Tab-separated table of C-alpha atoms and ligand atoms in Angstrom:
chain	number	residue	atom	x	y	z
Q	3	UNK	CA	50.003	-19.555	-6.600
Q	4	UNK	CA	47.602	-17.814	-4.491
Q	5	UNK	CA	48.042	-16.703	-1.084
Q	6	UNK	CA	45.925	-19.490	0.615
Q	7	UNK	CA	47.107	-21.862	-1.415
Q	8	UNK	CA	50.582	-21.119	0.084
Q	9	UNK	CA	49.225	-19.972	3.444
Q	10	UNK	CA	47.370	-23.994	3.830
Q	11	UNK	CA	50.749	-25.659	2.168
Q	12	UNK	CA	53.356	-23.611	5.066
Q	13	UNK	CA	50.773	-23.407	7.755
Q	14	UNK	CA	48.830	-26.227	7.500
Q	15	UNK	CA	50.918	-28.710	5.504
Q	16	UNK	CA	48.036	-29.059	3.278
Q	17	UNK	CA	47.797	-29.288	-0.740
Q	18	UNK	CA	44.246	-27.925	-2.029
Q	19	UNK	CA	42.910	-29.346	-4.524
Q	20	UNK	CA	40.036	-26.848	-4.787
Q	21	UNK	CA	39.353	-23.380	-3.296
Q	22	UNK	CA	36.009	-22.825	-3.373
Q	23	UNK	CA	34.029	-19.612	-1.548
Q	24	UNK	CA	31.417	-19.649	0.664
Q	25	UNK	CA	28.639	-18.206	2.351
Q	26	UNK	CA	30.343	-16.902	5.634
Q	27	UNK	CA	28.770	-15.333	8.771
Q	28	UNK	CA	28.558	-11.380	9.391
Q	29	UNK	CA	32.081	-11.295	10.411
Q	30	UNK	CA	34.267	-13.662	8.432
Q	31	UNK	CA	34.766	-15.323	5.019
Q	32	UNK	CA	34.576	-18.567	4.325
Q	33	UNK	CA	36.221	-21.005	2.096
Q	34	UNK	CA	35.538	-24.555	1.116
Q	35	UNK	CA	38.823	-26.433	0.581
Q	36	UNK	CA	38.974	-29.735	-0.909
Q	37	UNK	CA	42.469	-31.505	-0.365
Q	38	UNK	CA	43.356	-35.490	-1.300
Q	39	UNK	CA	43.212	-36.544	1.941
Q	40	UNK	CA	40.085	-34.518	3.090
Q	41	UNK	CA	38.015	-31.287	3.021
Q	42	UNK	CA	38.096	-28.272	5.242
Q	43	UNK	CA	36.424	-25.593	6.093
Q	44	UNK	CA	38.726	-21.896	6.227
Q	45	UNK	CA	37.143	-18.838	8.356
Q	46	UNK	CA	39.047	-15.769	7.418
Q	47	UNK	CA	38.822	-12.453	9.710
Q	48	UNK	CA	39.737	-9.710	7.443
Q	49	UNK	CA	42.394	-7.060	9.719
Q	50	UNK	CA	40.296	-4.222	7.603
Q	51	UNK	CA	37.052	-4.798	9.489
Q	52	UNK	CA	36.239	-3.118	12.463
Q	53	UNK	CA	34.769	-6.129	14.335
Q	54	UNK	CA	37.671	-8.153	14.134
Q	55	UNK	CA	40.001	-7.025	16.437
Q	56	UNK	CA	37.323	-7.959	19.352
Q	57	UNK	CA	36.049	-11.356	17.499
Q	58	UNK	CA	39.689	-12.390	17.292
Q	59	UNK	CA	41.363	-11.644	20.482
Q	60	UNK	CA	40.685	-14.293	22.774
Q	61	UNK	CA	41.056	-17.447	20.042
Q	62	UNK	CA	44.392	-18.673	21.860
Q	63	UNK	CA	42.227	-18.894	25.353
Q	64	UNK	CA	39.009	-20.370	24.144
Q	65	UNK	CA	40.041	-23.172	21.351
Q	66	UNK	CA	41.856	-25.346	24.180
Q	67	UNK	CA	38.744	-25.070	26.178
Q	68	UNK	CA	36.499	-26.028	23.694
Q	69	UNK	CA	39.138	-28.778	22.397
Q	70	UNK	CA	39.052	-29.730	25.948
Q	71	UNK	CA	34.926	-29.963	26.250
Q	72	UNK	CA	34.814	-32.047	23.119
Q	73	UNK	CA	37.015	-34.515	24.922
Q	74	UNK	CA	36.115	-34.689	28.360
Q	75	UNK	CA	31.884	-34.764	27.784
Q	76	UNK	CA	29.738	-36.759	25.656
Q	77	UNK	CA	29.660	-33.673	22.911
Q	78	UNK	CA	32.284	-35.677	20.605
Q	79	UNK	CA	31.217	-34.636	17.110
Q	80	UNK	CA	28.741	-31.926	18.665
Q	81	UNK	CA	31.090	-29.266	18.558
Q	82	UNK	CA	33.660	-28.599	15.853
Q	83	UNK	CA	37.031	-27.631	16.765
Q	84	UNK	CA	39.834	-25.959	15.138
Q	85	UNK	CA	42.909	-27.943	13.569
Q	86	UNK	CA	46.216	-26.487	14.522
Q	87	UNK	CA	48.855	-25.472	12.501
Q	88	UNK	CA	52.686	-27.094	12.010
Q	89	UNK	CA	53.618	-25.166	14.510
Q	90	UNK	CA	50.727	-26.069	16.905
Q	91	UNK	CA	48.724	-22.779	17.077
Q	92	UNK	CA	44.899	-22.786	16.145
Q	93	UNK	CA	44.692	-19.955	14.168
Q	94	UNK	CA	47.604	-18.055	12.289
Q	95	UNK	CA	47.689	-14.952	9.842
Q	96	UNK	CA	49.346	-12.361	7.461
Q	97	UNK	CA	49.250	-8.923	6.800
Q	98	UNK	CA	45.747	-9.068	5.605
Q	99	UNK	CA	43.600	-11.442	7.311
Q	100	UNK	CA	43.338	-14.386	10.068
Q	101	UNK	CA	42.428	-17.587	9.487
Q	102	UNK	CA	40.881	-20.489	11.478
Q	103	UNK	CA	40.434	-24.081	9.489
Q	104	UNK	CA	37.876	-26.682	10.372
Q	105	UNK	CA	37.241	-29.973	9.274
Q	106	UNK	CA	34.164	-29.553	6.550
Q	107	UNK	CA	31.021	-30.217	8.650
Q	108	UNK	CA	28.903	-32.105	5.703
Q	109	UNK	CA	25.485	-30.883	6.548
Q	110	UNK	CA	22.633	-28.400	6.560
Q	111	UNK	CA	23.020	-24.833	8.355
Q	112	UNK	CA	19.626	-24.114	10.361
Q	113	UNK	CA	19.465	-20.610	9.309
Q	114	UNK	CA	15.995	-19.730	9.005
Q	115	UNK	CA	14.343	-22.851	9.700
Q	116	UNK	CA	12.443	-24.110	13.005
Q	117	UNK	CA	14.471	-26.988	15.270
Q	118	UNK	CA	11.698	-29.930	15.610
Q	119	UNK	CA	11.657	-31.366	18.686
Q	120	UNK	CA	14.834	-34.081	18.277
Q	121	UNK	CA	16.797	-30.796	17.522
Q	122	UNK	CA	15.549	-28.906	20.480
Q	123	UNK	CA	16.557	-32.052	22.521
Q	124	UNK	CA	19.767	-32.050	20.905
Q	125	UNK	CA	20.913	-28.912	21.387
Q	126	UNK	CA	19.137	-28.540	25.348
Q	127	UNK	CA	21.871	-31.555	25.874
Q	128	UNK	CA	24.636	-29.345	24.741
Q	129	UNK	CA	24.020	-26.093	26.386
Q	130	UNK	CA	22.954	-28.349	29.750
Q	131	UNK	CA	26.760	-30.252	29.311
Q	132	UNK	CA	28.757	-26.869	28.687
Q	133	UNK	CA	26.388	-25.330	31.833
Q	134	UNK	CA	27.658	-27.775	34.044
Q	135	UNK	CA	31.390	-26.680	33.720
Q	136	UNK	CA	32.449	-23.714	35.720
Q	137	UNK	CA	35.799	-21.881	36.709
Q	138	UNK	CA	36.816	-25.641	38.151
Q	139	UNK	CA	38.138	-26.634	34.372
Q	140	UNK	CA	41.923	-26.563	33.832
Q	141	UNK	CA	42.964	-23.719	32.494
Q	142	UNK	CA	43.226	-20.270	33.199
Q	143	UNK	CA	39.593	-18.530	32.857
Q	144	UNK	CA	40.546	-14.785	33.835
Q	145	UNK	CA	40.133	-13.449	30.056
Q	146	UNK	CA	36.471	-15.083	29.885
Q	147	UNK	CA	34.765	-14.115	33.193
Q	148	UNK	CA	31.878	-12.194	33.122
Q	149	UNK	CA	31.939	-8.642	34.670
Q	150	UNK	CA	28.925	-7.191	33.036
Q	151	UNK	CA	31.056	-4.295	31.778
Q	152	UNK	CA	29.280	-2.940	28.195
Q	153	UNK	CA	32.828	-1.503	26.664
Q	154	UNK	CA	30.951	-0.346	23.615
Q	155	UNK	CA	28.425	1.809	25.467
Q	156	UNK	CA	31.145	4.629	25.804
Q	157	UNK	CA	31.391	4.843	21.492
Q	158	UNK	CA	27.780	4.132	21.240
Q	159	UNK	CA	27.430	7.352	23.588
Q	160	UNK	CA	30.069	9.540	21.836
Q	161	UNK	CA	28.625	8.750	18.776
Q	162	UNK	CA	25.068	9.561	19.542
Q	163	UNK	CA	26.381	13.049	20.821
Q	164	UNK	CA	27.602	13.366	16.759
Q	165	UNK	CA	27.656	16.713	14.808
Q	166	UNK	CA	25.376	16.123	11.860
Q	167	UNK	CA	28.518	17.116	9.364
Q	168	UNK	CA	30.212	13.986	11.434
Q	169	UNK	CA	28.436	11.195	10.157
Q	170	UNK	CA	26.803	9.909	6.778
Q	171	UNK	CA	23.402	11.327	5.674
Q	172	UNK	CA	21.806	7.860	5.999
Q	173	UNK	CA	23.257	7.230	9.391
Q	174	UNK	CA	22.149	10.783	10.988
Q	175	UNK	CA	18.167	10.425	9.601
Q	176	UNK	CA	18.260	6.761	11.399
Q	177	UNK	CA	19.588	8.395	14.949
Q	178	UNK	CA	17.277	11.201	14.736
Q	179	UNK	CA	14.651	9.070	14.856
Q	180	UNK	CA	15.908	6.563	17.373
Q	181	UNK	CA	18.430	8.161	19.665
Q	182	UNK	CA	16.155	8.605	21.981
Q	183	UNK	CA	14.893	4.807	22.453
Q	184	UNK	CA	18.408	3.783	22.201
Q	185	UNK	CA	19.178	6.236	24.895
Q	186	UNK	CA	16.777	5.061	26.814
Q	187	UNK	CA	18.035	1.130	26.701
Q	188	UNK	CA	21.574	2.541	27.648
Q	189	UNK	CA	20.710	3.892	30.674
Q	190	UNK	CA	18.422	0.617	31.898
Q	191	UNK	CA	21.947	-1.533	30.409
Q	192	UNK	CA	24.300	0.566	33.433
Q	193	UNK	CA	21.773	0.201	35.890
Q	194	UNK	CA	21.258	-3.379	35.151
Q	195	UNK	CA	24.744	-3.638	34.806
Q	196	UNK	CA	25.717	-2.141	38.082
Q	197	UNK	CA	23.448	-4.473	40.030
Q	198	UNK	CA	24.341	-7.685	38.601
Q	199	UNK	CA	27.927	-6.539	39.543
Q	200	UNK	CA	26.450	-6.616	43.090
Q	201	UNK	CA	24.951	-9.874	42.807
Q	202	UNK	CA	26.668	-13.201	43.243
Q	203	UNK	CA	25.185	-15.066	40.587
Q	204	UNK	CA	26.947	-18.638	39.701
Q	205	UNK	CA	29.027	-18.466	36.573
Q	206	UNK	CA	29.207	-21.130	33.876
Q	207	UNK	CA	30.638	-21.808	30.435
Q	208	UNK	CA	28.615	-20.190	28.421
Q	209	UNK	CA	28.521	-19.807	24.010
Q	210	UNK	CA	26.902	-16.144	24.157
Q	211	UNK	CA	25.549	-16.329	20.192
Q	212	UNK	CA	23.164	-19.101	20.252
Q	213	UNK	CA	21.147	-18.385	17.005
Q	214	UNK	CA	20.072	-20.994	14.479
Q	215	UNK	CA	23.182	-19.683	11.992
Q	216	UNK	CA	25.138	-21.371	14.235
Q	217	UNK	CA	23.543	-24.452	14.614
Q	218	UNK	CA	24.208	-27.042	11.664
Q	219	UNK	CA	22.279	-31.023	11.232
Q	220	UNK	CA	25.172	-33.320	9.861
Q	221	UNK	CA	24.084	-36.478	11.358
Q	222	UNK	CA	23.738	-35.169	14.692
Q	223	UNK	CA	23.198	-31.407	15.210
Q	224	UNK	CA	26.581	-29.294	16.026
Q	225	UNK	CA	27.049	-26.179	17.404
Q	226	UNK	CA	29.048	-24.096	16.116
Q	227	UNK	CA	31.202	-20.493	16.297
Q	228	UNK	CA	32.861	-20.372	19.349
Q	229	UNK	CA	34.375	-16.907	19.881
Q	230	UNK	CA	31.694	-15.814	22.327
Q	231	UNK	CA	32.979	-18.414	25.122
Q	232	UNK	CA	32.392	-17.257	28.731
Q	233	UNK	CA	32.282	-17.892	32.448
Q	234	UNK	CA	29.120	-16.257	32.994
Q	235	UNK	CA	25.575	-16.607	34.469
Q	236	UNK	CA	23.812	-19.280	32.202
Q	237	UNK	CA	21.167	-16.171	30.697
Q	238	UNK	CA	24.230	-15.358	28.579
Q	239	UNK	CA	22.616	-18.257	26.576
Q	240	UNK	CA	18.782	-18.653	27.525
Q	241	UNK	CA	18.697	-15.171	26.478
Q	242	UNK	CA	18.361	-16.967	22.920
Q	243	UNK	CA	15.657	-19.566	23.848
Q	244	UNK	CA	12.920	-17.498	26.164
Q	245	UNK	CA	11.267	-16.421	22.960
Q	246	UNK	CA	11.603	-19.618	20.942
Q	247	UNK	CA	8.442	-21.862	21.045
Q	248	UNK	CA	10.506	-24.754	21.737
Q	249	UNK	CA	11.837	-22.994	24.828
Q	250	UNK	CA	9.371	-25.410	27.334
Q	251	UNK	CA	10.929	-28.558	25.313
Q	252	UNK	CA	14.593	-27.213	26.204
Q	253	UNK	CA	13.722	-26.405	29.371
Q	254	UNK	CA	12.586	-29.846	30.365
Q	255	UNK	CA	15.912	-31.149	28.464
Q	256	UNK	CA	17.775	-29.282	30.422
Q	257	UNK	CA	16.255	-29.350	34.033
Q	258	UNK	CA	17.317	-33.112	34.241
Q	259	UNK	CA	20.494	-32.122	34.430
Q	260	UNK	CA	20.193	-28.863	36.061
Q	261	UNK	CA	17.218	-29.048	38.980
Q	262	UNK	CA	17.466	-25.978	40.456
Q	263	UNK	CA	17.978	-23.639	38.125
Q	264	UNK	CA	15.506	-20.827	37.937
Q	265	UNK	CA	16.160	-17.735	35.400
Q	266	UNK	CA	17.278	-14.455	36.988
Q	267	UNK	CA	14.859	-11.788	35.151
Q	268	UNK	CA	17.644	-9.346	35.280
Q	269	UNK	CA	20.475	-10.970	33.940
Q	270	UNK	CA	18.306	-12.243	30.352
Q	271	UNK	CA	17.064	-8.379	30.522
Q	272	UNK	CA	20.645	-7.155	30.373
Q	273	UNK	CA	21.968	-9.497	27.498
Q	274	UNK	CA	18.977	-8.688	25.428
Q	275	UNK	CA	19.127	-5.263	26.146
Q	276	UNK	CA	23.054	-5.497	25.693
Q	277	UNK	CA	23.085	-7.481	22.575
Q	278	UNK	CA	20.547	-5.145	20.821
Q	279	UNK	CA	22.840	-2.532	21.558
Q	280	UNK	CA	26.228	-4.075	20.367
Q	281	UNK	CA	24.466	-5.286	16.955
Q	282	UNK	CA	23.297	-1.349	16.904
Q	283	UNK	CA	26.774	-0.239	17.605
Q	284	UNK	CA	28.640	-2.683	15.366
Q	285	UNK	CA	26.187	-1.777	12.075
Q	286	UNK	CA	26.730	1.797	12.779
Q	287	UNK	CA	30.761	1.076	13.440
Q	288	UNK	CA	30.268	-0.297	9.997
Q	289	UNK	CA	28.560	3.168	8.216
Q	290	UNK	CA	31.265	5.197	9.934
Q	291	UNK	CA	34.748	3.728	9.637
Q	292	UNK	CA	34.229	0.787	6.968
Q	293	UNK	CA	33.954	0.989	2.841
Q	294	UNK	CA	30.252	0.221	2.317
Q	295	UNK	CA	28.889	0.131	-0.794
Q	296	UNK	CA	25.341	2.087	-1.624
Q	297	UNK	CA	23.381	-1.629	-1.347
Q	298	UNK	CA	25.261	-2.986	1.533
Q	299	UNK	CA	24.561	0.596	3.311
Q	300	UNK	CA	20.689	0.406	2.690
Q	301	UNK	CA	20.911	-3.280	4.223
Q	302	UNK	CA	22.491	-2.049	7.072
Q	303	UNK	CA	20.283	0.646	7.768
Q	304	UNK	CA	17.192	-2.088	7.134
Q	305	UNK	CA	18.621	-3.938	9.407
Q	306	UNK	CA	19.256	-0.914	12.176
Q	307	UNK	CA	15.539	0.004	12.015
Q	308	UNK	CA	15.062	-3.856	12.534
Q	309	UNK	CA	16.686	-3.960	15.515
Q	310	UNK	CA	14.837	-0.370	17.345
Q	311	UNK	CA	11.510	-1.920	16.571
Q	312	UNK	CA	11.267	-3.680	20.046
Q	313	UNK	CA	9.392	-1.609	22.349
Q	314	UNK	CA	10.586	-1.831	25.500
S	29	ADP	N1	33.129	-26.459	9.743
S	29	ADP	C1	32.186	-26.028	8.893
S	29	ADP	N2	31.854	-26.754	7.801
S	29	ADP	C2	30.923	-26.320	6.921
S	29	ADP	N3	30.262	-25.162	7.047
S	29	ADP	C3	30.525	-24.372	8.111
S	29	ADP	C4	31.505	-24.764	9.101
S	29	ADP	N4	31.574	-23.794	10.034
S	29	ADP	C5	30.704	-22.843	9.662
S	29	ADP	N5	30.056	-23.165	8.528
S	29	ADP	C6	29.057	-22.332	7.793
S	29	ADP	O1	29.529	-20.993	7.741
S	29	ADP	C7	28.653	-20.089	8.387
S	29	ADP	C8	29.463	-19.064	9.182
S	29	ADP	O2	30.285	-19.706	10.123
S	29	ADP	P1	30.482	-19.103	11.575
S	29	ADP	O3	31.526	-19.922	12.248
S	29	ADP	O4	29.162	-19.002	12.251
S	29	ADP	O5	31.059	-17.657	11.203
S	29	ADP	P2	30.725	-16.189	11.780
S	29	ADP	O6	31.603	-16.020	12.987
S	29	ADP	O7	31.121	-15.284	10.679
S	29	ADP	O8	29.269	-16.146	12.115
S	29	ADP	C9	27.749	-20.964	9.258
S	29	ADP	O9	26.456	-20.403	9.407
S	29	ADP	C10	27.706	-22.273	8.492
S	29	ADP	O10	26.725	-22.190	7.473
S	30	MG	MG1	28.174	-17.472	13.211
C-alpha cells in the first residue's frame, strides 16, 4: 500500500478510493482523494524544501483561528478549513513530508482570470469581516503579531555579498545585474521598517497572500491558503488590491463596514517592497540549496528578472 494510503487510513480514518495528483501552489503538493463517503483535498509540504520550515510553523496557532472565523461570522463556506486528525490535530506528518487535508472545494481556481464585479463584492465582504477582528478574539495571538521585522533581509544581504565561485553561474549573471536595485529596496524596507515600528497603527486579522491563486468560485467564491494569518495593519492585504482595477469596487464594499479607514502610504510601500524581496529571496533560496533541474532553473531565473522589473 502506499504511504498516503496508510498515512489517510491511521491519521485520518479514511479509505481512498482514488489518489489522484494535482496542480499544487509554489510550495506544496496536492492530491485529489476520492473516498466512499466523500472527497478531499491533501496539501503536502515536502521537509526537503527550503520554504517549508517557515510555511509550516505556525499551522497549530492559525487553523483554530480560522476554524473559529468560519463559525463566529457570516463567512460559513467562504473559507475552507482543515479536518483534524483521530487524534485531533490539523495537520500531522512523517519523515518526509506534512500534510494538511481539506474537504474538495468543487469549483474553478481564479488563477489568471479577472474577478467581475459580484466577485470583487464577494471577496471585499471577506477581507472587510476578517478586518474587523483584532487581538480581542480568544486565543492567544503573540506568534501572529506584526512587528515589521524582515528576517530574510539578513540572508538576502549575505548572499548578495557572494564570492562568484559561491553560487551557480545562472544565479551570479542575474545579481550582477540587479544587486544594485535590490540593494537599493533593502535599505528603503529597514527604514520603512523602523518607522512603522514607531507608529501605532491598529492591527487586524489579516491573510497576507491575497492573489487570485488563492481565490476559488464554487458556488460562492472562497478564499483560500491560510498560512499567512496575522494581527497586522490591514495594508498587509490592500497591498494586493491598490493595483487591481476593481480596487474602487472593493473599496466601496468595504468602507460600509469600515468608515474610517484611510490607507497608510507607508505601510502598503513596505509589504510591496517586502514581498518583492521575500519572492526574490525564496527563488534564489531555491538556486542555492534545492535540486533544480536545468528547466525549472531557467523558470526561476524568468521569473527573478520578473520580479526586478518594477522601477521604483
Ligand atoms: N480544498 C481544495 N479543493 C480543491 N482545490 C484546492 C483546494 N485548496 C486548494 N486548491 C487548489 O490548489 C492550489 C494550491 O493550493 P494552496 O492552498 O493555495 O497551496 P499553496 O500554499 O501551495 O499556494 C489552489 O490554487 C487551488 O487551485
Ligand atoms: Mg496558494
Amino acid at each position: 500500500m502506499n504511504t498516503l494510503t496508510v498515512m489517510l487510513q491511521t491519521e485520518y480514518d479514511i479509505n481512498p478510493i482514488q489518489i489522484q495528483s494535482k496542480q499544487g501552489g509554489w510550495a506544496s503538493l496536492a492530491f485529489e482523494i476520492k473516498a466512499d463517503e466523500a472527497v478531499y483535498f491533501l496539501k503536502v509540504y515536502e521537509k526537503s524544501r527550503a520554504s517549508t520550515p517557515k510555511l509550516t510553523a505556525l499551522i497549530d496557532q492559525y487553523v483554530p483561528i480560522v476554524e473559529w472565523i468560519e463559525r463566529n461570522s457570516n463567512l460559513k463556506g467562504r473559507i475552507p478549513v482543515p479536518m483534524q486528525t483521530r487524534e485531533g490535530n490539523y495537520k500531522c506528518d512523517d519523515e518526509e513530508n506534512i500534510y494538511l487535508l481539506y474537504p474538495f472545494i468543487n469549483g474553478q481556481t481564479i488563477g489568471e482570470w479577472d474577478l467581475t464585479e459580484r466577485q470583487t463584492e464577494e471577496l471585499a465582504h471577506i477581507i472587510a469581516v476578517l478586518h474587523s477582528f483584532d487581538e480581542e478574539i480568544p486565543f492567544p495571538t503573540e506568534a501572529l503579531i506584526e512587528d515589521f521585522e524582515v528576517p530574510f533581509i539578513r540572508e538576502l544581504e549575505k548572499v548578495l555579498d557572494y564570492r562568484e565561485e559561491d553560487v551557480p553561474e545562472e544565479l551570479h549573471l542575474f545579481l550582477r545585474e540587479n544587486r544594485e536595485r535590490i540593494n537599493k529596496w533593502i535599505s528603503s524596507v529597514k527604514e520603512l521598517s523602523t518607522k512603522l515600528k514607531s507608529f501605532s497603527l491598529n492591527r487586524v486579522l489579516c491573510h497576507t497572500d491575497l492573489h487570485h491563486w488563492n481565490l476559488m468560485q464554487a458556488e460562492n467564491l472562497l478564499l483560500i491558503d491560510w498560512e499567512g494569518l496575522k494581527l497586522a495593519p490591514a495594508e498587509a492585504d490592500m497591498m494586493f488590491l491598490t493595483s487591481e482595477p476593481y480596487f474602487m469596487t472593493f473599496m466601496k464594499v468595504y468602507r460600509q463596514y469600515h468608515k474610517n479607514y484611510h490607507i497608510n502610504e507607508e505601510a502598503i510601500t513596505f509589504y510591496q517592497l517586502k514581498r518583492r524581496l521575500e519572492d526574490i529571496w525564496e527563488f534564489i533560496e531555491q538556486l542555492l540549496y534545492e535540486k533544480v533541474s536545468t528547466k525549472d532553473k531557467d523558470e526561476i531565473i524568468g521569473y527573478l528578472k520578473g520580479l526586478t522589473e518594477h522601477e521604483k
